[in-house]
Every structure is written in C-alpha cells, then in structure tokens.
C-alpha cells in the first residue's frame, strides 16, 4: 500500500487551491463590471478555464493519476474541441448574418407566415 | 486483504484504477452532453445577440448584498468541492469522523445551491420570462427594453421577442439539467453518508467515495462554465 500513500495531497494544498478558486471567482465578477467589449468574453472564459484546470488537476486528482487516466480525460476534451471548433468554424465563416437577415431567412423558412 | 479485491483484478491498485477510468468514461460522455448545449448556446448568442443580451441582464439582476445570485451559487459550489476533496482525503487516511462531517457539509451546500436556484426560478417566473405557453409574459419594463432594442437595432419586434424567448429555453434547459445532476449528486452523497456511518470505508476500501467525489467535482465544473456564459457575458 506504500504506492498509494504518497498520492494523498496535504491539507494546505487543498486550502490553497480553494483560495485560488475563490480569488478567480472575485476576479471574474469584478471584470464583468467593466465594459471591455469583446474582451469581456475572453476574460470570463479564460478565468473559467483556469478554474476548471485547478479543479481537474487538484480536486479530481488527475495530477497524480496514471497516464491511462490522462488519456481518458484528454479524449473528453479533444472531442469537445472538435464539436465546438468545427461547428463554430462553420458559423463564423458563413456570410455574416445580421439579426435582420436571420429574421428574413426565418420568414422564408416559414413560407412568409408570422 | 484478498476479500477487498474482486477476482477479475490482479490487485487493489488495478481495481481502483478501473473504477476511476470507468467514472471518467462516463464523465467524458457528460462533457459532450453539456458541450452540445453550450455549443448551441454559443451559436444563438452569436446570431441573436441583442435579444440574448437583454436575457442575460435579467438573469444577473437578482442580487443579495450587491452580489448576483449566480456568483453566490458559484461560491457555494466551489466550497462544496473543497469539502468533497477533504472528505475523500479523510477516507484515504481512515479518518471516519472527518469524512462524515465533510459529507454532511457537502450535502448542506448542495441543498443551499438548489435553494438559491429555486429563488432564481421564482424570480424569473414573476418576471414572466419562463418560456412556456401561457406563462411567457415579460413584464412592462422588459417589454419596453425589448421595444427599445428592436428600434435601435431595426429588428422586427416579434422576431426579437422570439429570440428573447429562445434565450430562456436555453437558460432553463442548461441550468435545469445541471440542477438535476445536483439532485442526483445529493442522492449519491446521502448513500455515502449512510455507508460511512456504518464504517464501510477504510484506507484500503473507499473507491465509492472517490468515484462519487469525481462526479460531484464534475457537476461543479459544469457550473464553472455556465456561470460566466449565462450571467456574465454581455
């Protein structure tokens, strides 16, 4: 049982990670009060990714997990990347629909009703 | 010792590893399940930005002590993740009393999360934004904001209202399915609490605590993304 013994994280590590998570929460709430245009989304999602990494690596112990577990975890996010990446590539490179043109397309789709 | 290891496994370590991998396989399907909704949300937010912007302002306007209910709920869930992590640690070290305390704390925080969520849903019901037939009647203030936006963006008012309604369909599905996961998590942790009280978990045998802990952390992880997407993105 010696092998699993050294995997137990110390109490200070958990408290530190919790402190960081709460600090990131405060940062994201404060950042949202400023109008930074497109940067608001970038900042909010970057902070979310940082929080997610802390939770996955430390709270979910992936940091100390086997290589096989790493592959399983990575597979989940690679597929998520494909899903989001390919779909959004499509939508962002189409002829940019304005709210009006989207509405007009909807009218055509409905046979002009509504 | 041999009682602990089921006959298909070489040793305890391999058995624990199999449990962790099994849970991560399930969580991978969950990543894609929530990922699909987040993907749809992102596309429509891109297409219908003016209407969806109005929606996220309403989501974020329920405040206690100047801080939005979503931020309070994020704090509650992050704290519950800490208590879960400390509970798993206590199980590994064989500290059963600490494990029991952490399980109770996690359950209370989980219930607090659902309570705050219920307060939000109630608030949104009275704002008239629940996207159901007969219930969806945005109040005067929201209607006039929408009218103003429609004029400003030169969008047909009835289309804008439909786009606004679609925001709420996504909002209630995403948060509703997440809340369902919380309810399941509370059920699982109630089971852990009952078993821990019977002293079922030892430093050698605590795979259930670890695996259900992974599930709880994952539900927290989903909220970490739902919070900025639904409440903060303007």
Tab-separated table of C-alpha atoms in Angstrom:
chain	number	residue	atom	x	y	z
A	1	UNK	CA	0.000	0.000	0.000
A	2	UNK	CA	3.019	2.275	0.024
A	3	UNK	CA	2.357	3.348	-3.566
A	4	UNK	CA	-0.994	4.999	-2.905
A	5	UNK	CA	0.195	6.544	0.372
A	6	UNK	CA	2.320	9.249	-1.257
A	7	UNK	CA	-0.559	10.285	-3.513
A	8	UNK	CA	-2.503	11.851	-0.635
A	9	UNK	CA	-2.420	15.607	-1.059
A	10	UNK	CA	-1.735	17.718	2.037
A	11	UNK	CA	-4.389	19.913	3.641
A	12	UNK	CA	-2.539	23.179	2.768
A	13	UNK	CA	-2.642	22.272	-0.950
A	14	UNK	CA	-6.435	21.935	-0.883
A	15	UNK	CA	-6.881	25.171	1.025
A	16	UNK	CA	-4.543	26.978	-1.370
A	17	UNK	CA	-6.458	25.694	-4.403
A	18	UNK	CA	-9.741	26.719	-2.770
A	19	UNK	CA	-8.304	30.187	-2.097
A	20	UNK	CA	-7.214	30.497	-5.727
A	21	UNK	CA	-10.647	29.376	-6.960
A	22	UNK	CA	-12.410	31.988	-4.814
A	23	UNK	CA	-9.923	34.680	-5.925
A	24	UNK	CA	-10.656	33.779	-9.567
A	25	UNK	CA	-14.405	33.981	-8.835
A	26	UNK	CA	-13.959	37.504	-7.421
A	27	UNK	CA	-11.776	38.412	-10.432
A	28	UNK	CA	-14.383	37.249	-12.935
A	29	UNK	CA	-17.236	39.081	-11.146
A	30	UNK	CA	-15.191	42.301	-10.916
A	31	UNK	CA	-14.016	42.047	-14.549
A	32	UNK	CA	-17.649	41.731	-15.669
A	33	UNK	CA	-18.488	45.142	-14.164
A	34	UNK	CA	-16.214	46.856	-16.721
A	35	UNK	CA	-17.331	47.235	-20.306
A	36	UNK	CA	-14.371	45.907	-22.294
A	37	UNK	CA	-16.271	44.996	-25.444
A	38	UNK	CA	-15.201	41.635	-26.889
A	39	UNK	CA	-12.566	41.240	-24.168
A	40	UNK	CA	-15.261	40.578	-21.532
A	41	UNK	CA	-15.994	37.183	-23.100
A	42	UNK	CA	-12.297	36.350	-23.461
A	43	UNK	CA	-11.543	37.239	-19.826
A	44	UNK	CA	-14.618	35.428	-18.439
A	45	UNK	CA	-13.846	32.230	-20.360
A	46	UNK	CA	-10.094	32.322	-19.652
A	47	UNK	CA	-10.859	32.533	-15.932
A	48	UNK	CA	-13.380	29.674	-16.290
A	49	UNK	CA	-10.733	27.502	-17.978
A	50	UNK	CA	-8.219	28.294	-15.208
A	51	UNK	CA	-10.772	27.350	-12.543
A	52	UNK	CA	-11.604	24.146	-14.428
A	53	UNK	CA	-7.904	23.198	-14.630
A	54	UNK	CA	-7.474	23.705	-10.876
A	55	UNK	CA	-10.497	21.533	-10.122
A	56	UNK	CA	-9.484	18.779	-12.575
A	57	UNK	CA	-5.795	18.636	-11.651
A	58	UNK	CA	-6.050	19.013	-7.883
A	59	UNK	CA	-9.568	18.265	-6.625
A	60	UNK	CA	-10.093	15.429	-9.106
A	61	UNK	CA	-6.514	14.228	-8.536
A	62	UNK	CA	-5.723	13.939	-12.236
A	63	UNK	CA	-2.299	15.395	-11.426
A	64	UNK	CA	-1.402	12.163	-9.628
A	65	UNK	CA	-3.373	9.834	-11.898
A	66	UNK	CA	-1.970	7.251	-14.264
A	67	UNK	CA	-1.171	8.031	-17.905
A	68	UNK	CA	-4.179	5.960	-18.903
A	69	UNK	CA	-6.489	8.253	-16.904
A	70	UNK	CA	-4.842	11.251	-18.564
A	71	UNK	CA	-5.710	9.803	-21.971
A	72	UNK	CA	-9.354	9.290	-20.963
A	73	UNK	CA	-9.616	12.840	-19.605
A	74	UNK	CA	-7.864	14.317	-22.641
A	75	UNK	CA	-10.135	12.349	-25.000
A	76	UNK	CA	-13.199	14.022	-23.476
A	77	UNK	CA	-11.817	17.484	-24.141
A	78	UNK	CA	-10.389	16.656	-27.577
A	79	UNK	CA	-13.873	15.584	-28.692
A	80	UNK	CA	-15.381	18.683	-27.091
A	81	UNK	CA	-12.806	20.716	-29.030
A	82	UNK	CA	-13.868	19.028	-32.286
A	83	UNK	CA	-17.545	19.673	-31.526
A	84	UNK	CA	-17.066	23.344	-30.696
A	85	UNK	CA	-14.224	24.007	-33.137
A	86	UNK	CA	-15.798	22.599	-36.279
A	87	UNK	CA	-19.292	23.947	-35.553
A	88	UNK	CA	-18.096	27.432	-34.735
A	89	UNK	CA	-15.736	27.466	-37.738
A	90	UNK	CA	-18.811	26.913	-39.885
A	91	UNK	CA	-20.906	29.620	-38.245
A	92	UNK	CA	-18.176	32.250	-38.077
A	93	UNK	CA	-17.105	31.882	-41.725
A	94	UNK	CA	-20.549	31.963	-43.312
A	95	UNK	CA	-21.833	35.183	-44.819
A	96	UNK	CA	-22.212	37.056	-41.530
A	97	UNK	CA	-25.921	37.036	-40.764
A	98	UNK	CA	-27.175	40.238	-39.210
A	99	UNK	CA	-30.197	39.916	-36.896
A	100	UNK	CA	-32.314	41.235	-39.789
A	101	UNK	CA	-31.090	38.768	-42.385
A	102	UNK	CA	-31.562	35.945	-39.869
A	103	UNK	CA	-35.114	37.175	-39.391
A	104	UNK	CA	-35.677	37.303	-43.145
A	105	UNK	CA	-34.381	33.749	-43.518
A	106	UNK	CA	-36.835	32.741	-40.811
A	107	UNK	CA	-39.630	34.379	-42.794
A	108	UNK	CA	-38.669	32.406	-45.907
A	109	UNK	CA	-38.455	29.197	-43.870
A	110	UNK	CA	-41.971	29.762	-42.617
A	111	UNK	CA	-43.314	30.388	-46.062
A	112	UNK	CA	-43.663	34.033	-45.137
A	113	UNK	CA	-46.051	33.448	-42.233
A	114	UNK	CA	-45.860	35.010	-38.786
B	1	UNK	CA	-6.925	-8.363	2.043
B	2	UNK	CA	-7.976	-10.729	-0.728
B	3	UNK	CA	-11.639	-10.027	0.182
B	4	UNK	CA	-11.138	-6.444	-0.932
B	5	UNK	CA	-10.129	-7.312	-4.469
B	6	UNK	CA	-12.741	-8.749	-6.837
B	7	UNK	CA	-11.483	-11.870	-8.604
B	8	UNK	CA	-11.131	-10.220	-12.032
B	9	UNK	CA	-8.437	-7.829	-10.770
B	10	UNK	CA	-4.754	-8.517	-10.099
B	11	UNK	CA	-4.545	-6.216	-7.109
B	12	UNK	CA	-6.246	-3.354	-5.276
B	13	UNK	CA	-4.454	-0.691	-7.273
B	14	UNK	CA	-5.718	-2.089	-10.575
B	15	UNK	CA	-9.235	-2.294	-9.132
B	16	UNK	CA	-9.159	1.342	-8.003
B	17	UNK	CA	-7.759	2.384	-11.371
B	18	UNK	CA	-10.585	0.586	-13.180
B	19	UNK	CA	-13.140	2.457	-11.065
B	20	UNK	CA	-11.552	5.826	-11.799
B	21	UNK	CA	-11.355	5.080	-15.517
B	22	UNK	CA	-14.962	3.951	-15.592
B	23	UNK	CA	-16.090	7.180	-13.964
B	24	UNK	CA	-14.001	9.275	-16.361
B	25	UNK	CA	-15.521	7.401	-19.305
B	26	UNK	CA	-18.970	8.397	-18.042
B	27	UNK	CA	-17.783	11.953	-17.410
B	28	UNK	CA	-16.458	12.141	-20.996
B	29	UNK	CA	-19.993	11.486	-22.242
B	30	UNK	CA	-21.211	14.164	-19.841
B	31	UNK	CA	-18.641	16.644	-21.195
B	32	UNK	CA	-20.099	16.132	-24.666
B	33	UNK	CA	-23.682	16.214	-23.388
B	34	UNK	CA	-23.239	19.626	-21.776
B	35	UNK	CA	-20.861	20.610	-24.591
B	36	UNK	CA	-23.655	20.200	-27.126
B	37	UNK	CA	-25.887	22.599	-25.210
B	38	UNK	CA	-23.050	25.077	-24.732
B	39	UNK	CA	-22.297	24.874	-28.459
B	40	UNK	CA	-25.923	25.643	-29.363
B	41	UNK	CA	-25.982	28.444	-26.816
B	42	UNK	CA	-22.836	29.994	-28.314
B	43	UNK	CA	-24.212	29.917	-31.868
B	44	UNK	CA	-27.545	31.518	-30.984
B	45	UNK	CA	-25.883	34.073	-28.786
B	46	UNK	CA	-23.793	34.993	-31.829
B	47	UNK	CA	-26.851	35.165	-34.124
B	48	UNK	CA	-29.337	36.825	-31.752
B	49	UNK	CA	-27.018	38.948	-29.663
B	50	UNK	CA	-29.295	41.981	-28.951
B	51	UNK	CA	-32.174	39.840	-27.632
B	52	UNK	CA	-29.880	37.472	-25.714
B	53	UNK	CA	-28.054	40.381	-24.154
B	54	UNK	CA	-31.382	41.511	-22.626
B	55	UNK	CA	-31.872	37.976	-21.322
B	56	UNK	CA	-28.524	37.744	-19.557
B	57	UNK	CA	-29.135	41.139	-17.918
B	58	UNK	CA	-32.290	39.712	-16.303
B	59	UNK	CA	-30.507	36.501	-15.202
B	60	UNK	CA	-27.888	38.608	-13.462
B	61	UNK	CA	-30.243	41.087	-11.757
B	62	UNK	CA	-31.276	39.020	-8.724
B	63	UNK	CA	-28.821	40.264	-6.122
B	64	UNK	CA	-28.166	39.797	-2.426
B	65	UNK	CA	-25.763	42.273	-0.763
B	66	UNK	CA	-24.983	43.623	-4.221
B	67	UNK	CA	-23.686	40.286	-5.473
B	68	UNK	CA	-25.594	38.301	-8.074
B	69	UNK	CA	-27.248	35.025	-7.129
B	70	UNK	CA	-25.092	33.264	-9.740
B	71	UNK	CA	-21.887	34.400	-8.040
B	72	UNK	CA	-23.236	33.255	-4.640
B	73	UNK	CA	-24.050	29.878	-6.149
B	74	UNK	CA	-20.570	29.589	-7.682
B	75	UNK	CA	-19.074	30.267	-4.257
B	76	UNK	CA	-21.367	27.634	-2.703
B	77	UNK	CA	-20.361	25.004	-5.279
B	78	UNK	CA	-16.628	25.764	-5.107
B	79	UNK	CA	-16.844	25.395	-1.325
B	80	UNK	CA	-18.671	22.082	-1.726
B	81	UNK	CA	-15.861	20.887	-4.000
B	82	UNK	CA	-13.411	21.672	-1.201
B	83	UNK	CA	-15.470	19.687	1.321
B	84	UNK	CA	-15.647	16.762	-1.141
B	85	UNK	CA	-11.879	16.847	-1.692
B	86	UNK	CA	-11.291	16.936	2.079
B	87	UNK	CA	-13.809	14.101	2.535
B	88	UNK	CA	-12.002	11.896	0.012
B	89	UNK	CA	-8.718	12.724	1.745
B	90	UNK	CA	-10.222	11.787	5.131
B	91	UNK	CA	-11.458	8.474	3.673
B	92	UNK	CA	-7.956	7.690	2.368
B	93	UNK	CA	-6.464	8.450	5.774
B	94	UNK	CA	-9.140	6.441	7.573
B	95	UNK	CA	-10.480	9.464	9.473
B	96	UNK	CA	-14.106	8.457	9.505
B	97	UNK	CA	-15.368	11.304	11.680
B	98	UNK	CA	-13.875	13.916	9.338
B	99	UNK	CA	-15.353	12.049	6.390
B	100	UNK	CA	-18.818	12.177	7.995
B	101	UNK	CA	-18.506	15.910	8.695
B	102	UNK	CA	-17.386	16.632	5.143
B	103	UNK	CA	-20.224	14.574	3.658
B	104	UNK	CA	-22.780	16.467	5.772
B	105	UNK	CA	-21.208	19.808	4.793
B	106	UNK	CA	-21.307	18.830	1.106
B	107	UNK	CA	-24.964	17.840	1.345
B	108	UNK	CA	-25.890	21.122	3.060
B	109	UNK	CA	-24.017	23.138	0.424
B	110	UNK	CA	-25.679	21.132	-2.361
B	111	UNK	CA	-29.107	21.870	-0.868
B	112	UNK	CA	-28.151	25.558	-0.482
B	113	UNK	CA	-27.269	25.658	-4.186
B	114	UNK	CA	-30.672	24.244	-5.136
B	115	UNK	CA	-32.386	26.695	-2.755
B	116	UNK	CA	-30.699	29.664	-4.442
B	117	UNK	CA	-31.571	28.188	-7.834
B	118	UNK	CA	-35.214	27.874	-6.744
B	119	UNK	CA	-35.214	31.541	-5.662
B	120	UNK	CA	-33.885	32.476	-9.115
B	121	UNK	CA	-36.520	30.415	-10.924
B	122	UNK	CA	-39.251	32.016	-8.779
B	123	UNK	CA	-37.899	35.466	-9.586
B	124	UNK	CA	-37.839	34.635	-13.296
B	125	UNK	CA	-41.360	33.224	-13.136
B	126	UNK	CA	-42.640	36.532	-11.750
B	127	UNK	CA	-40.685	38.459	-14.390
B	128	UNK	CA	-42.765	36.456	-16.886
B	129	UNK	CA	-39.782	35.029	-18.760
B	130	UNK	CA	-40.456	31.300	-18.337
B	131	UNK	CA	-40.716	30.288	-21.993
B	132	UNK	CA	-43.922	28.266	-21.684
B	133	UNK	CA	-47.238	28.890	-23.359
B	134	UNK	CA	-49.473	30.958	-21.097
B	135	UNK	CA	-46.620	31.813	-18.720
B	136	UNK	CA	-44.328	33.767	-21.028
B	137	UNK	CA	-45.469	37.369	-20.463
B	138	UNK	CA	-42.398	39.580	-19.979
B	139	UNK	CA	-43.342	42.423	-17.631
B	140	UNK	CA	-43.700	46.044	-18.800
B	141	UNK	CA	-40.130	47.061	-18.062
B	142	UNK	CA	-38.688	44.128	-20.027
B	143	UNK	CA	-41.126	44.705	-22.892
B	144	UNK	CA	-40.183	48.363	-23.178
B	145	UNK	CA	-36.458	47.451	-23.086
B	146	UNK	CA	-37.078	44.963	-25.877
B	147	UNK	CA	-39.054	47.544	-27.850
B	148	UNK	CA	-36.190	49.993	-27.433
B	149	UNK	CA	-33.655	47.373	-28.595
B	150	UNK	CA	-35.830	46.466	-31.577
B	151	UNK	CA	-35.965	50.116	-32.634
B	152	UNK	CA	-32.250	50.631	-32.073
B	153	UNK	CA	-31.193	47.502	-33.989
B	154	UNK	CA	-34.005	47.792	-36.550
B	155	UNK	CA	-35.231	44.295	-35.846
B	156	UNK	CA	-38.830	43.205	-36.221
B	157	UNK	CA	-40.271	43.337	-32.702
B	158	UNK	CA	-41.994	39.986	-32.805
B	159	UNK	CA	-38.791	38.278	-34.027
B	160	UNK	CA	-36.860	39.908	-31.227
B	161	UNK	CA	-39.401	38.567	-28.741
B	162	UNK	CA	-38.998	35.058	-30.169
B	163	UNK	CA	-35.212	35.322	-29.983
B	164	UNK	CA	-35.568	36.542	-26.398
B	165	UNK	CA	-37.806	33.580	-25.615
B	166	UNK	CA	-35.232	31.184	-27.104
B	167	UNK	CA	-32.645	32.534	-24.675
B	168	UNK	CA	-34.872	31.394	-21.821
B	169	UNK	CA	-35.358	27.947	-23.359
B	170	UNK	CA	-31.559	27.514	-23.311
B	171	UNK	CA	-31.260	29.050	-19.848
B	172	UNK	CA	-33.841	26.754	-18.260
B	173	UNK	CA	-32.566	23.638	-20.049
B	174	UNK	CA	-28.918	24.231	-19.191
B	175	UNK	CA	-29.495	25.198	-15.565
B	176	UNK	CA	-32.319	22.658	-15.200
B	177	UNK	CA	-30.237	19.712	-16.397
B	178	UNK	CA	-27.394	20.926	-14.185
B	179	UNK	CA	-29.773	21.131	-11.209
B	180	UNK	CA	-30.939	17.578	-11.995
B	181	UNK	CA	-27.294	16.484	-11.754
B	182	UNK	CA	-27.119	18.226	-8.376
B	183	UNK	CA	-30.207	16.334	-7.167
B	184	UNK	CA	-28.588	13.044	-8.274
B	185	UNK	CA	-25.360	14.095	-6.537
B	186	UNK	CA	-27.258	14.767	-3.312
B	187	UNK	CA	-28.781	11.286	-3.598
B	188	UNK	CA	-25.343	9.696	-4.085
B	189	UNK	CA	-23.864	11.592	-1.157
B	190	UNK	CA	-26.775	10.623	1.081
B	191	UNK	CA	-25.884	6.997	0.251
B	192	UNK	CA	-22.203	7.697	1.057
B	193	UNK	CA	-23.242	9.250	4.376
B	194	UNK	CA	-25.319	6.189	5.337
B	195	UNK	CA	-22.467	3.833	4.401
B	196	UNK	CA	-19.821	5.960	6.109
B	197	UNK	CA	-21.907	5.949	9.310
B	198	UNK	CA	-21.753	2.167	9.188
B	199	UNK	CA	-17.977	2.452	8.942
B	200	UNK	CA	-17.878	0.901	5.487
B	201	UNK	CA	-14.944	2.984	4.244
B	202	UNK	CA	-11.351	2.238	5.177
B	203	UNK	CA	-7.962	3.430	3.854
B	204	UNK	CA	-7.955	0.292	1.671
B	205	UNK	CA	-11.567	0.439	0.557
B	206	UNK	CA	-13.038	3.818	-0.318
B	207	UNK	CA	-13.431	3.663	-4.107
B	208	UNK	CA	-17.100	4.700	-3.832
B	209	UNK	CA	-16.190	7.924	-2.035
B	210	UNK	CA	-13.510	8.694	-4.599
B	211	UNK	CA	-15.619	7.943	-7.668
B	212	UNK	CA	-18.724	9.792	-6.441
B	213	UNK	CA	-16.404	12.644	-5.479
B	214	UNK	CA	-15.288	12.811	-9.124
B	215	UNK	CA	-18.940	13.100	-10.148
B	216	UNK	CA	-19.552	15.957	-7.706
B	217	UNK	CA	-16.455	17.839	-8.911
B	218	UNK	CA	-17.659	17.414	-12.480
B	219	UNK	CA	-21.051	18.970	-11.697
B	220	UNK	CA	-19.118	21.871	-10.137
B	221	UNK	CA	-17.020	22.039	-13.314
B	222	UNK	CA	-20.131	22.425	-15.486
B	223	UNK	CA	-21.330	25.307	-13.308
B	224	UNK	CA	-17.898	26.984	-13.602
B	225	UNK	CA	-18.716	27.381	-17.322
B	226	UNK	CA	-22.471	28.013	-17.045
B	227	UNK	CA	-21.924	30.924	-14.645
B	228	UNK	CA	-19.883	33.175	-16.993
B	229	UNK	CA	-21.848	32.071	-20.079
B	230	UNK	CA	-25.308	32.766	-18.654
B	231	UNK	CA	-24.688	35.530	-16.106
B	232	UNK	CA	-21.616	37.470	-17.117
B	233	UNK	CA	-21.372	37.505	-20.884
B	234	UNK	CA	-22.741	40.802	-22.131
